[in-house]
Short mmCIF file of C-alpha atoms in Angstrom, two decimals:
data_model
loop_
_atom_site.label_atom_id
_atom_site.label_comp_id
_atom_site.label_asym_id
_atom_site.label_seq_id
_atom_site.Cartn_x
_atom_site.Cartn_y
_atom_site.Cartn_z
CA MET A 1 18.55 17.03 12.18
CA ASN A 2 16.63 16.18 15.68
CA THR A 3 18.04 15.57 18.31
CA PHE A 4 17.31 11.84 19.86
CA GLN A 5 15.92 14.37 22.73
CA GLU A 6 13.15 15.26 20.97
CA ILE A 7 12.33 11.96 19.38
CA ASP A 8 11.94 10.18 23.32
CA ASN A 9 10.15 13.22 23.75
CA THR A 10 7.86 13.01 21.71
CA ILE A 11 7.55 8.96 22.45
CA LYS A 12 5.99 10.07 25.78
CA LYS A 13 3.66 11.46 24.13
CA TYR A 14 1.82 9.50 21.73
CA GLN A 15 -0.57 6.61 23.31
CA LYS A 16 -0.43 4.16 19.96
CA ILE A 17 2.95 4.61 18.07
CA ILE A 18 3.48 2.11 14.84
CA ILE A 19 6.59 2.09 13.54
CA LEU A 20 7.29 1.01 9.21
CA ARG A 21 10.13 0.17 7.54
CA HIS A 22 11.11 -0.34 3.88
CA GLN A 23 9.20 -2.96 1.60
CA ASN A 24 11.47 -6.20 1.36
CA PRO A 25 13.35 -6.17 4.21
CA ASP A 26 16.25 -6.84 5.46
CA PRO A 27 18.13 -7.49 9.57
CA ASP A 28 18.46 -4.09 9.95
CA ALA A 29 14.85 -2.68 8.78
CA LEU A 30 13.49 -5.52 10.93
CA GLY A 31 16.16 -5.46 13.43
CA SER A 32 15.83 -1.54 14.20
CA GLN A 33 11.70 -1.52 13.95
CA GLY A 34 11.52 -4.56 16.57
CA GLY A 35 13.98 -2.96 18.98
CA LEU A 36 12.51 -0.20 18.97
CA ALA A 37 9.08 -1.59 19.23
CA THR A 38 10.10 -3.62 22.10
CA ALA A 39 12.20 -0.88 24.11
CA ILE A 40 8.74 1.12 23.99
CA ARG A 41 6.64 -1.87 25.17
CA GLN A 42 9.53 -1.94 28.28
CA ALA A 43 9.60 0.89 28.72
CA TYR A 44 5.39 2.36 28.82
CA PRO A 45 4.26 -0.90 29.15
CA ASP A 46 0.78 1.73 28.85
CA LYS A 47 1.70 2.33 25.30
CA GLU A 48 -0.26 0.65 22.64
CA VAL A 49 2.69 0.23 19.82
CA LEU A 50 2.39 -2.27 16.40
CA ILE A 51 4.74 -3.58 14.10
CA GLY A 52 3.96 -3.81 10.18
CA GLY A 53 4.46 -4.21 7.25
CA GLN A 54 4.52 -7.37 4.68
CA ASN A 55 6.63 -10.98 6.24
CA SER A 56 9.63 -11.69 4.63
CA LYS A 57 9.17 -15.64 4.64
CA GLY A 58 13.11 -15.85 5.65
CA LEU A 59 13.22 -13.78 8.30
CA ILE A 60 9.86 -14.74 10.20
CA TRP A 61 12.29 -16.48 12.74
CA LEU A 62 13.84 -13.30 14.09
CA SER A 63 10.30 -10.79 13.57
CA GLU A 64 6.67 -11.20 12.25
CA MET A 65 4.00 -8.08 11.64
CA GLN A 66 1.09 -7.31 12.79
CA ASP A 67 -2.07 -6.73 11.95
CA ILE A 68 -2.92 -2.35 11.25
CA LYS A 69 -5.85 -1.61 10.41
CA ASP A 70 -6.80 2.48 9.21
CA SER A 71 -7.98 3.38 12.06
CA ASP A 72 -5.18 2.40 14.03
CA PHE A 73 -2.79 5.57 12.28
CA GLU A 74 -5.95 7.87 13.55
CA GLY A 75 -4.42 10.24 15.73
CA SER A 76 -0.57 7.93 17.03
CA LEU A 77 2.60 8.24 16.32
CA VAL A 78 4.28 6.55 13.24
CA ILE A 79 8.48 5.86 13.65
CA VAL A 80 9.89 5.08 9.62
CA THR A 81 13.60 3.24 10.03
CA ASP A 82 15.95 2.34 7.13
CA THR A 83 13.95 3.61 4.64
CA ALA A 84 15.75 6.57 2.99
CA ASN A 85 12.89 7.81 0.04
CA GLN A 86 8.69 7.12 0.19
CA PRO A 87 8.41 5.38 -1.96
CA ARG A 88 10.84 2.31 -0.33
CA VAL A 89 8.42 2.49 3.18
CA ASP A 90 6.11 -0.60 3.56
CA ASP A 91 2.69 1.19 4.47
CA ASP A 92 1.17 4.11 1.83
CA ARG A 93 -0.43 5.25 4.80
CA PHE A 94 2.43 5.34 7.33
CA ASN A 95 1.51 9.64 6.81
CA ASN A 96 -1.62 9.40 7.69
CA GLY A 97 -0.60 9.28 11.05
CA ASP A 98 -1.07 12.58 13.87
CA PHE A 99 2.71 12.89 13.43
CA LEU A 100 5.72 11.43 11.46
CA ILE A 101 9.74 10.79 12.56
CA LYS A 102 12.63 9.06 10.29
CA ILE A 103 15.82 7.50 11.90
CA ASP A 104 18.11 5.79 9.36
CA HIS A 105 21.47 5.84 8.30
CA HIS A 106 21.42 5.88 4.55
CA PRO A 107 22.14 9.15 2.42
CA ASN A 108 19.20 11.59 3.46
CA ASP A 109 17.88 12.21 -0.15
CA ASP A 110 14.96 12.32 0.96
CA SER A 111 14.15 14.70 4.15
CA TYR A 112 10.36 13.90 4.92
CA GLY A 113 8.98 13.69 7.85
CA ASP A 114 8.10 15.81 10.93
CA MET A 115 11.29 15.05 13.13
CA LEU A 116 13.89 12.75 11.14
CA TYR A 117 17.14 11.99 13.01
CA VAL A 118 19.92 10.62 10.10
CA ASP A 119 23.27 9.60 10.18
CA ASP A 120 24.69 8.10 7.68
CA GLU A 121 27.66 6.91 8.91
CA ALA A 122 26.81 4.74 11.58
CA SER A 123 26.69 1.00 10.47
CA SER A 124 22.94 0.54 10.89
CA SER A 125 19.90 1.47 11.72
CA SER A 126 19.93 -0.37 14.46
CA GLU A 127 22.61 0.52 15.51
CA ILE A 128 21.32 4.05 15.53
CA ILE A 129 18.31 2.40 17.71
CA SER A 130 20.46 1.48 20.75
CA ASP A 131 22.12 4.96 20.88
CA LEU A 132 18.90 6.16 21.48
CA ILE A 133 17.69 3.70 24.04
CA GLU A 134 21.29 4.45 25.34
CA SER A 135 19.81 8.17 25.45
CA SER A 136 16.70 8.07 26.65
CA ASP A 137 15.55 8.57 30.41
CA GLU A 138 12.94 5.78 30.36
CA MET A 139 13.43 2.99 27.54
CA LYS A 140 16.71 0.78 28.67
CA LEU A 141 18.40 -2.25 26.70
CA SER A 142 16.66 -4.88 27.29
CA LYS A 143 18.39 -9.13 26.90
CA GLU A 144 15.27 -9.17 24.53
CA ILE A 145 15.70 -5.44 22.81
CA ALA A 146 19.52 -6.35 21.89
CA TYR A 147 18.06 -9.83 20.03
CA TYR A 148 16.69 -7.67 17.21
CA LEU A 149 19.21 -4.95 17.44
CA TYR A 150 22.40 -7.69 17.50
CA ALA A 151 20.65 -9.36 14.13
CA GLY A 152 20.78 -5.85 12.14
CA ILE A 153 24.15 -4.99 12.83
CA VAL A 154 25.43 -8.43 12.56
CA GLY A 155 23.70 -7.85 8.80
CA ASP A 156 24.17 -4.75 7.68
CA THR A 157 27.68 -5.00 8.09
CA GLY A 158 27.80 -8.50 6.60
CA ARG A 159 29.21 -9.73 9.77
CA PHE A 160 31.37 -6.61 11.00
CA LEU A 161 33.27 -7.10 7.69
CA TYR A 162 32.45 -4.34 6.10
CA PRO A 163 34.28 -0.91 5.83
CA ALA A 164 30.69 0.29 8.02
CA THR A 165 31.63 -1.02 11.24
CA THR A 166 33.02 1.08 13.48
CA SER A 167 35.11 0.76 16.83
CA HIS A 168 31.99 2.10 18.41
CA THR A 169 29.69 -0.74 16.01
CA LEU A 170 31.88 -3.30 17.73
CA GLN A 171 31.90 -1.78 21.39
CA THR A 172 27.49 -1.96 21.03
CA ALA A 173 27.84 -5.75 20.26
CA GLY A 174 29.76 -5.89 23.48
CA LYS A 175 26.69 -4.16 24.92
CA PHE A 176 24.23 -6.94 23.79
CA LEU A 177 27.20 -9.80 24.98
CA ASP A 178 27.17 -8.66 28.44
CA LEU A 179 23.33 -8.50 28.15
CA GLY A 180 23.46 -12.19 28.14
CA LEU A 181 22.36 -12.71 24.46
CA ASP A 182 23.65 -15.80 22.63
CA THR A 183 24.90 -14.35 19.75
CA SER A 184 26.08 -17.71 18.50
CA SER A 185 22.73 -18.66 17.63
CA ILE A 186 21.97 -15.48 15.66
CA ASN A 187 24.78 -15.61 13.55
CA GLN A 188 23.90 -19.43 12.91
CA LYS A 189 20.20 -18.22 11.87
CA MET A 190 21.89 -15.94 9.92
CA ASN A 191 24.58 -18.04 8.11
CA GLU A 192 22.01 -20.88 6.46
CA ILE A 193 20.82 -21.54 3.31
CA THR A 194 19.06 -24.26 2.15
CA ILE A 195 20.22 -26.09 -0.45
CA ALA A 196 18.87 -24.34 -3.73
CA GLN A 197 20.81 -20.73 -2.35
CA ALA A 198 23.49 -23.41 -1.82
CA LYS A 199 23.54 -24.32 -5.95
CA LEU A 200 22.55 -20.70 -6.79
CA GLN A 201 25.81 -20.10 -5.07
CA SER A 202 27.91 -22.12 -7.07
CA GLU A 203 25.67 -21.19 -9.89
CA VAL A 204 26.54 -17.46 -9.48
CA PHE A 205 30.21 -18.44 -10.26
CA ASN A 206 29.47 -20.25 -13.77
CA VAL A 207 27.41 -17.23 -15.02
CA ILE A 208 29.36 -13.99 -13.41
CA LYS A 209 31.32 -11.63 -15.33
CA ILE A 210 34.37 -10.69 -14.49
CA ASP A 211 35.95 -6.98 -16.78
CA PRO A 212 39.33 -7.10 -16.88
CA SER A 213 38.69 -3.63 -14.68
CA GLY A 214 37.32 -6.06 -11.77
CA ALA A 215 34.11 -4.93 -12.50
CA ALA A 216 30.99 -8.23 -12.71
CA LEU A 217 28.42 -8.77 -13.46
CA VAL A 218 25.59 -11.69 -12.64
CA ILE A 219 22.03 -12.45 -14.02
CA ILE A 220 20.11 -14.00 -12.15
CA ASP A 221 16.60 -14.89 -14.14
CA LYS A 222 13.57 -16.09 -13.86
CA GLU A 223 14.29 -19.64 -15.98
CA MET A 224 17.62 -19.81 -13.39
CA MET A 225 15.26 -19.47 -10.22
CA SER A 226 11.94 -22.14 -11.22
CA LYS A 227 15.17 -24.72 -12.51
CA ILE A 228 17.02 -24.10 -8.83
CA GLY A 229 14.05 -23.46 -6.83
CA LEU A 230 14.16 -20.34 -5.12
CA ASN A 231 11.78 -17.09 -5.41
CA GLN A 232 13.59 -13.33 -5.89
CA GLU A 233 13.63 -13.04 -2.19
CA GLN A 234 14.95 -16.98 -2.09
CA ALA A 235 18.06 -15.40 -4.54
CA ASN A 236 19.18 -12.53 -2.69
CA SER A 237 20.90 -14.31 -0.44
CA ALA A 238 23.86 -15.09 -3.53
CA VAL A 239 24.25 -11.01 -3.40
CA SER A 240 27.46 -11.37 -1.75
CA THR A 241 29.30 -14.21 -3.12
CA PRO A 242 30.52 -12.14 -6.47
CA GLY A 243 32.51 -10.51 -3.16
CA ARG A 244 34.48 -13.85 -2.93
CA LEU A 245 36.39 -13.64 -5.41
CA LYS A 246 40.30 -12.39 -5.56
CA GLU A 247 39.54 -10.85 -9.02
CA VAL A 248 36.30 -8.57 -8.38
CA THR A 249 36.35 -5.37 -6.59
CA SER A 250 32.53 -4.07 -6.77
CA TRP A 251 29.77 -5.72 -8.41
CA VAL A 252 26.30 -4.97 -9.49
CA GLU A 253 23.55 -8.76 -9.63
CA ALA A 254 20.43 -8.70 -11.69
CA VAL A 255 17.63 -10.62 -10.23
CA GLU A 256 14.53 -10.75 -12.83
CA LYS A 257 11.31 -10.73 -10.83
CA ASP A 258 7.68 -11.00 -11.87
CA ASP A 259 6.80 -8.53 -14.56
CA GLY A 260 9.86 -9.64 -16.35
CA THR A 261 11.78 -6.33 -15.27
CA PHE A 262 15.34 -6.95 -12.89
CA ARG A 263 16.21 -5.59 -9.57
CA MET A 264 19.93 -4.62 -9.14
CA HIS A 265 21.69 -4.84 -5.84
CA PHE A 266 25.25 -3.00 -5.79
CA ARG A 267 28.42 -4.07 -3.88
CA SER A 268 31.87 -2.96 -3.31
CA GLN A 269 35.20 -2.75 -2.06
CA GLY A 270 35.59 0.24 -2.55
CA PRO A 271 34.07 2.91 -6.27
CA VAL A 272 31.73 4.77 -5.00
CA ILE A 273 27.90 2.75 -6.72
CA ASN A 274 25.41 4.52 -5.09
CA GLU A 275 25.85 7.41 -8.06
CA ILE A 276 25.07 4.58 -10.63
CA ALA A 277 21.94 3.33 -9.06
CA LYS A 278 20.52 6.75 -8.84
CA LEU A 279 20.50 6.79 -12.66
CA HIS A 280 18.55 4.12 -12.17
CA ASP A 281 15.13 4.55 -9.82
CA GLY A 282 17.23 3.02 -6.62
CA GLY A 283 20.56 4.84 -4.66
CA GLY A 284 21.76 3.18 -0.71
CA HIS A 285 24.77 3.61 0.35
CA PRO A 286 28.24 4.58 -1.70
CA LEU A 287 29.18 0.71 -1.46
CA ALA A 288 25.84 -1.09 -0.94
CA SER A 289 22.90 0.38 -3.08
CA GLY A 290 20.00 -1.19 -4.58
CA ALA A 291 17.71 -0.19 -8.09
CA ASN A 292 16.00 -1.07 -11.23
CA ALA A 293 16.58 -1.95 -15.17
CA LYS A 294 13.66 -1.95 -17.13
CA ASP A 295 15.57 -4.99 -19.37
CA ARG A 296 18.79 -6.42 -20.25
CA ASN A 297 19.80 -3.58 -22.23
CA GLU A 298 19.77 -1.08 -19.48
CA ILE A 299 21.04 -3.40 -17.70
CA ASP A 300 24.45 -3.44 -19.98
CA GLN A 301 23.86 0.37 -20.06
CA ILE A 302 24.74 -0.47 -15.88
CA PHE A 303 27.38 -2.96 -15.91
CA LYS A 304 28.83 -0.59 -18.84
CA GLU A 305 28.82 2.19 -15.87
CA LEU A 306 29.91 0.71 -13.40
CA ILE A 307 33.19 -0.49 -15.04
CA ALA A 308 33.84 3.20 -15.88
CA ALA A 309 33.26 4.16 -12.08
CA VAL A 310 36.21 0.96 -11.19
CA ASN A 311 38.71 2.19 -14.11
CA GLU A 312 38.14 5.64 -12.71
CA TYR A 313 38.35 4.81 -8.86
CA LYS A 314 40.83 2.23 -9.59
CA LEU A 315 42.94 5.49 -11.19
CA LYS A 316 42.86 8.12 -8.67
CA GLU A 317 44.48 5.44 -6.25
CA LYS A 318 47.76 4.54 -8.95
#
């Protein structure tokens, strides 16, 4: 594991820096990427800093990507934020630069890069980027940087509801407030949903399957999305919905993709679920993970595994 000082010194050495993050970005991916890019630009106006990946229509208000050419990678420093493993990096050219740095807060199952800093106890990669900036003798926090990092922290802590929220997380958010950041406008943006997304959340309560253990399953198939008028990305807005139910301890939500396979979203209020995700082409945090299922039979198998994990957790709690 490397230090902030080593990463800061490496940033100083390179004239061209490309910052990437994971596919299907969430606020923390975009926030950590955009916050670090802005910090480097403000500290070193002479450097060329590019951010890349596919745009997220639902989060275009937070960050918009740039067009990065193959030639841009020549002699560049590439930094990947918030991305646990290499297949999830949202640009398959990420290894084409001169030097690669990984900065992340997920379990370090894939220690890629020439340099890396991973803290799986941090609430978010955005919180880590804030600490990196504060440790630097050149980069400084600013209101513009805080805009990105606050959105990332709020996204990954579920508005500071999740167990990953620490006193340091709240202190970091407090520093953003001291910089004059309008946190209420960001909170409102992140809280907004469309009428179609509201209908989907209502439909979730109609189709949810809850086992006596407290494990729950929701399947959002293409027919449901088409009926409501949503795409796969928009359907992700309902991932946290089952957690509002008193009867639910842990849950998995299956969202059907265009090819008929399913993206699996795991969430938990206690039982560890990332080990289940690892069995199904996925991974992530102990209480928030993602995976894939090739069909409904695999979904059924995943649900059985989730029920077993919840039952085991409750036995230990007795």
